[in-house]
Amino acid sequence: MFDTIRRYAGRLRTATPARAEGAPERRAHNLFEAAAVYVAARAEDDQDRIEEAAAWVSPEALSFGVSELACRAVVALARERDESPDEVARALLGLPAA
């Protein structure tokens, strides 16, 4: 499953734009890096970093990356807490148990 996601994510990477003469070289950011920085910046309420990370990839790619990060975080927390992913997701959102 993760191989499929990695292949899909590889196609969504942004290309490095052509740089002007004398301008510093910029590297391309992948969607998972953008999602990680974006979510961390949102958690810290850092608007500058939010906007910077959002500009690294398309909105669709960022959405996919944030969704994948959320899934992985819920699975990791569920394993750590020895609970189901459903219980963890509901608890994180403040929802009553199903």
PDB file of C-alpha atoms in Angstrom:
ATOM      1  CA  MET A   1       0.000   0.000   0.000  1.00  0.00           C
ATOM      2  CA  PHE A   2       2.735   2.496   0.941  1.00  0.00           C
ATOM      3  CA  ASP A   3       4.603   1.706  -2.286  1.00  0.00           C
ATOM      4  CA  THR A   4       1.551   2.849  -4.235  1.00  0.00           C
ATOM      5  CA  ILE A   5       1.392   6.039  -2.199  1.00  0.00           C
ATOM      6  CA  ARG A   6       5.112   6.692  -2.702  1.00  0.00           C
ATOM      7  CA  ARG A   7       4.795   6.214  -6.468  1.00  0.00           C
ATOM      8  CA  TYR A   8       1.780   8.537  -6.564  1.00  0.00           C
ATOM      9  CA  ALA A   9       3.554  11.102  -4.385  1.00  0.00           C
ATOM     10  CA  GLY A  10       6.613  10.977  -6.625  1.00  0.00           C
ATOM     11  CA  ARG A  11       4.485  12.059  -9.569  1.00  0.00           C
ATOM     12  CA  LEU A  12       3.047  14.967  -7.580  1.00  0.00           C
ATOM     13  CA  ARG A  13       6.387  16.505  -6.646  1.00  0.00           C
ATOM     14  CA  THR A  14       6.889  19.994  -7.877  1.00  0.00           C
ATOM     15  CA  ALA A  15       9.686  20.812 -10.234  1.00  0.00           C
ATOM     16  CA  THR A  16      12.276  23.360  -9.220  1.00  0.00           C
ATOM     17  CA  PRO A  17      11.524  26.593 -11.077  1.00  0.00           C
ATOM     18  CA  ALA A  18      14.207  28.047 -13.309  1.00  0.00           C
ATOM     19  CA  ARG A  19      16.399  30.318 -11.231  1.00  0.00           C
ATOM     20  CA  ALA A  20      17.575  33.745 -12.200  1.00  0.00           C
ATOM     21  CA  GLU A  21      21.267  34.386 -12.834  1.00  0.00           C
ATOM     22  CA  GLY A  22      23.032  34.837  -9.489  1.00  0.00           C
ATOM     23  CA  ALA A  23      19.990  33.772  -7.448  1.00  0.00           C
ATOM     24  CA  PRO A  24      20.544  31.124  -4.782  1.00  0.00           C
ATOM     25  CA  GLU A  25      19.643  27.610  -5.851  1.00  0.00           C
ATOM     26  CA  ARG A  26      16.349  26.355  -4.412  1.00  0.00           C
ATOM     27  CA  ARG A  27      15.613  22.696  -4.013  1.00  0.00           C
ATOM     28  CA  ALA A  28      12.213  21.183  -4.703  1.00  0.00           C
ATOM     29  CA  HIS A  29      10.160  20.165  -1.697  1.00  0.00           C
ATOM     30  CA  ASN A  30       8.101  17.000  -1.786  1.00  0.00           C
ATOM     31  CA  LEU A  31       4.493  16.889  -0.649  1.00  0.00           C
ATOM     32  CA  PHE A  32       5.261  15.019   2.584  1.00  0.00           C
ATOM     33  CA  GLU A  33       7.845  17.594   3.618  1.00  0.00           C
ATOM     34  CA  ALA A  34       5.383  20.367   2.800  1.00  0.00           C
ATOM     35  CA  ALA A  35       2.649  18.618   4.811  1.00  0.00           C
ATOM     36  CA  ALA A  36       4.923  18.115   7.822  1.00  0.00           C
ATOM     37  CA  VAL A  37       6.026  21.758   7.881  1.00  0.00           C
ATOM     38  CA  TYR A  38       2.470  22.983   7.225  1.00  0.00           C
ATOM     39  CA  VAL A  39       0.920  20.951  10.058  1.00  0.00           C
ATOM     40  CA  ALA A  40       3.693  21.825  12.514  1.00  0.00           C
ATOM     41  CA  ALA A  41       3.331  25.512  11.621  1.00  0.00           C
ATOM     42  CA  ARG A  42      -0.438  25.304  12.096  1.00  0.00           C
ATOM     43  CA  ALA A  43       0.094  23.727  15.520  1.00  0.00           C
ATOM     44  CA  GLU A  44       2.456  26.592  16.426  1.00  0.00           C
ATOM     45  CA  ASP A  45       0.238  29.241  14.770  1.00  0.00           C
ATOM     46  CA  ASP A  46       3.174  30.401  12.606  1.00  0.00           C
ATOM     47  CA  GLN A  47       1.466  32.096   9.645  1.00  0.00           C
ATOM     48  CA  ASP A  48       4.709  32.768   7.753  1.00  0.00           C
ATOM     49  CA  ARG A  49       5.708  29.094   7.771  1.00  0.00           C
ATOM     50  CA  ILE A  50       2.137  28.047   6.917  1.00  0.00           C
ATOM     51  CA  GLU A  51       2.205  30.220   3.803  1.00  0.00           C
ATOM     52  CA  GLU A  52       5.729  29.120   2.889  1.00  0.00           C
ATOM     53  CA  ALA A  53       4.909  25.401   3.105  1.00  0.00           C
ATOM     54  CA  ALA A  54       1.631  25.888   1.241  1.00  0.00           C
ATOM     55  CA  ALA A  55       3.553  27.446  -1.652  1.00  0.00           C
ATOM     56  CA  TRP A  56       5.886  24.446  -2.029  1.00  0.00           C
ATOM     57  CA  VAL A  57       3.306  22.150  -3.639  1.00  0.00           C
ATOM     58  CA  SER A  58      -0.115  22.377  -5.244  1.00  0.00           C
ATOM     59  CA  PRO A  59      -3.146  22.634  -2.928  1.00  0.00           C
ATOM     60  CA  GLU A  60      -4.221  19.144  -3.980  1.00  0.00           C
ATOM     61  CA  ALA A  61      -0.815  17.668  -3.159  1.00  0.00           C
ATOM     62  CA  LEU A  62      -0.735  19.465   0.192  1.00  0.00           C
ATOM     63  CA  SER A  63      -4.195  18.134   1.011  1.00  0.00           C
ATOM     64  CA  PHE A  64      -3.085  14.607   0.166  1.00  0.00           C
ATOM     65  CA  GLY A  65       0.055  14.987   2.288  1.00  0.00           C
ATOM     66  CA  VAL A  66      -1.852  16.363   5.282  1.00  0.00           C
ATOM     67  CA  SER A  67      -4.371  13.520   5.001  1.00  0.00           C
ATOM     68  CA  GLU A  68      -1.574  10.939   4.862  1.00  0.00           C
ATOM     69  CA  LEU A  69       0.125  12.561   7.865  1.00  0.00           C
ATOM     70  CA  ALA A  70      -3.157  12.439   9.815  1.00  0.00           C
ATOM     71  CA  CYS A  71      -3.625   8.749   8.999  1.00  0.00           C
ATOM     72  CA  ARG A  72      -0.102   7.884  10.052  1.00  0.00           C
ATOM     73  CA  ALA A  73      -0.406   9.922  13.261  1.00  0.00           C
ATOM     74  CA  VAL A  74      -3.667   8.227  14.246  1.00  0.00           C
ATOM     75  CA  VAL A  75      -2.213   4.767  13.572  1.00  0.00           C
ATOM     76  CA  ALA A  76       0.926   5.588  15.586  1.00  0.00           C
ATOM     77  CA  LEU A  77      -1.091   6.936  18.517  1.00  0.00           C
ATOM     78  CA  ALA A  78      -3.448   3.954  18.398  1.00  0.00           C
ATOM     79  CA  ARG A  79      -0.503   1.551  18.630  1.00  0.00           C
ATOM     80  CA  GLU A  80       1.078   3.602  21.420  1.00  0.00           C
ATOM     81  CA  ARG A  81      -2.177   3.737  23.413  1.00  0.00           C
ATOM     82  CA  ASP A  82      -3.213   0.169  22.544  1.00  0.00           C
ATOM     83  CA  GLU A  83      -6.538   1.492  21.230  1.00  0.00           C
ATOM     84  CA  SER A  84      -8.293   1.303  17.887  1.00  0.00           C
ATOM     85  CA  PRO A  85      -7.666   4.050  15.325  1.00  0.00           C
ATOM     86  CA  ASP A  86     -11.382   4.900  15.525  1.00  0.00           C
ATOM     87  CA  GLU A  87     -11.153   5.490  19.286  1.00  0.00           C
ATOM     88  CA  VAL A  88      -8.055   7.643  18.889  1.00  0.00           C
ATOM     89  CA  ALA A  89      -9.495   9.729  16.041  1.00  0.00           C
ATOM     90  CA  ARG A  90     -12.705  10.348  17.964  1.00  0.00           C
ATOM     91  CA  ALA A  91     -10.777  11.286  21.105  1.00  0.00           C
ATOM     92  CA  LEU A  92      -8.544  13.731  19.184  1.00  0.00           C
ATOM     93  CA  LEU A  93     -11.630  15.424  17.749  1.00  0.00           C
ATOM     94  CA  GLY A  94     -13.486  15.435  21.086  1.00  0.00           C
ATOM     95  CA  LEU A  95     -16.236  13.166  19.792  1.00  0.00           C
ATOM     96  CA  PRO A  96     -18.088  10.676  21.976  1.00  0.00           C
ATOM     97  CA  ALA A  97     -17.193   6.989  21.672  1.00  0.00           C
ATOM     98  CA  ALA A  98     -19.125   5.190  18.962  1.00  0.00           C
TER      99      ALA A  98
END
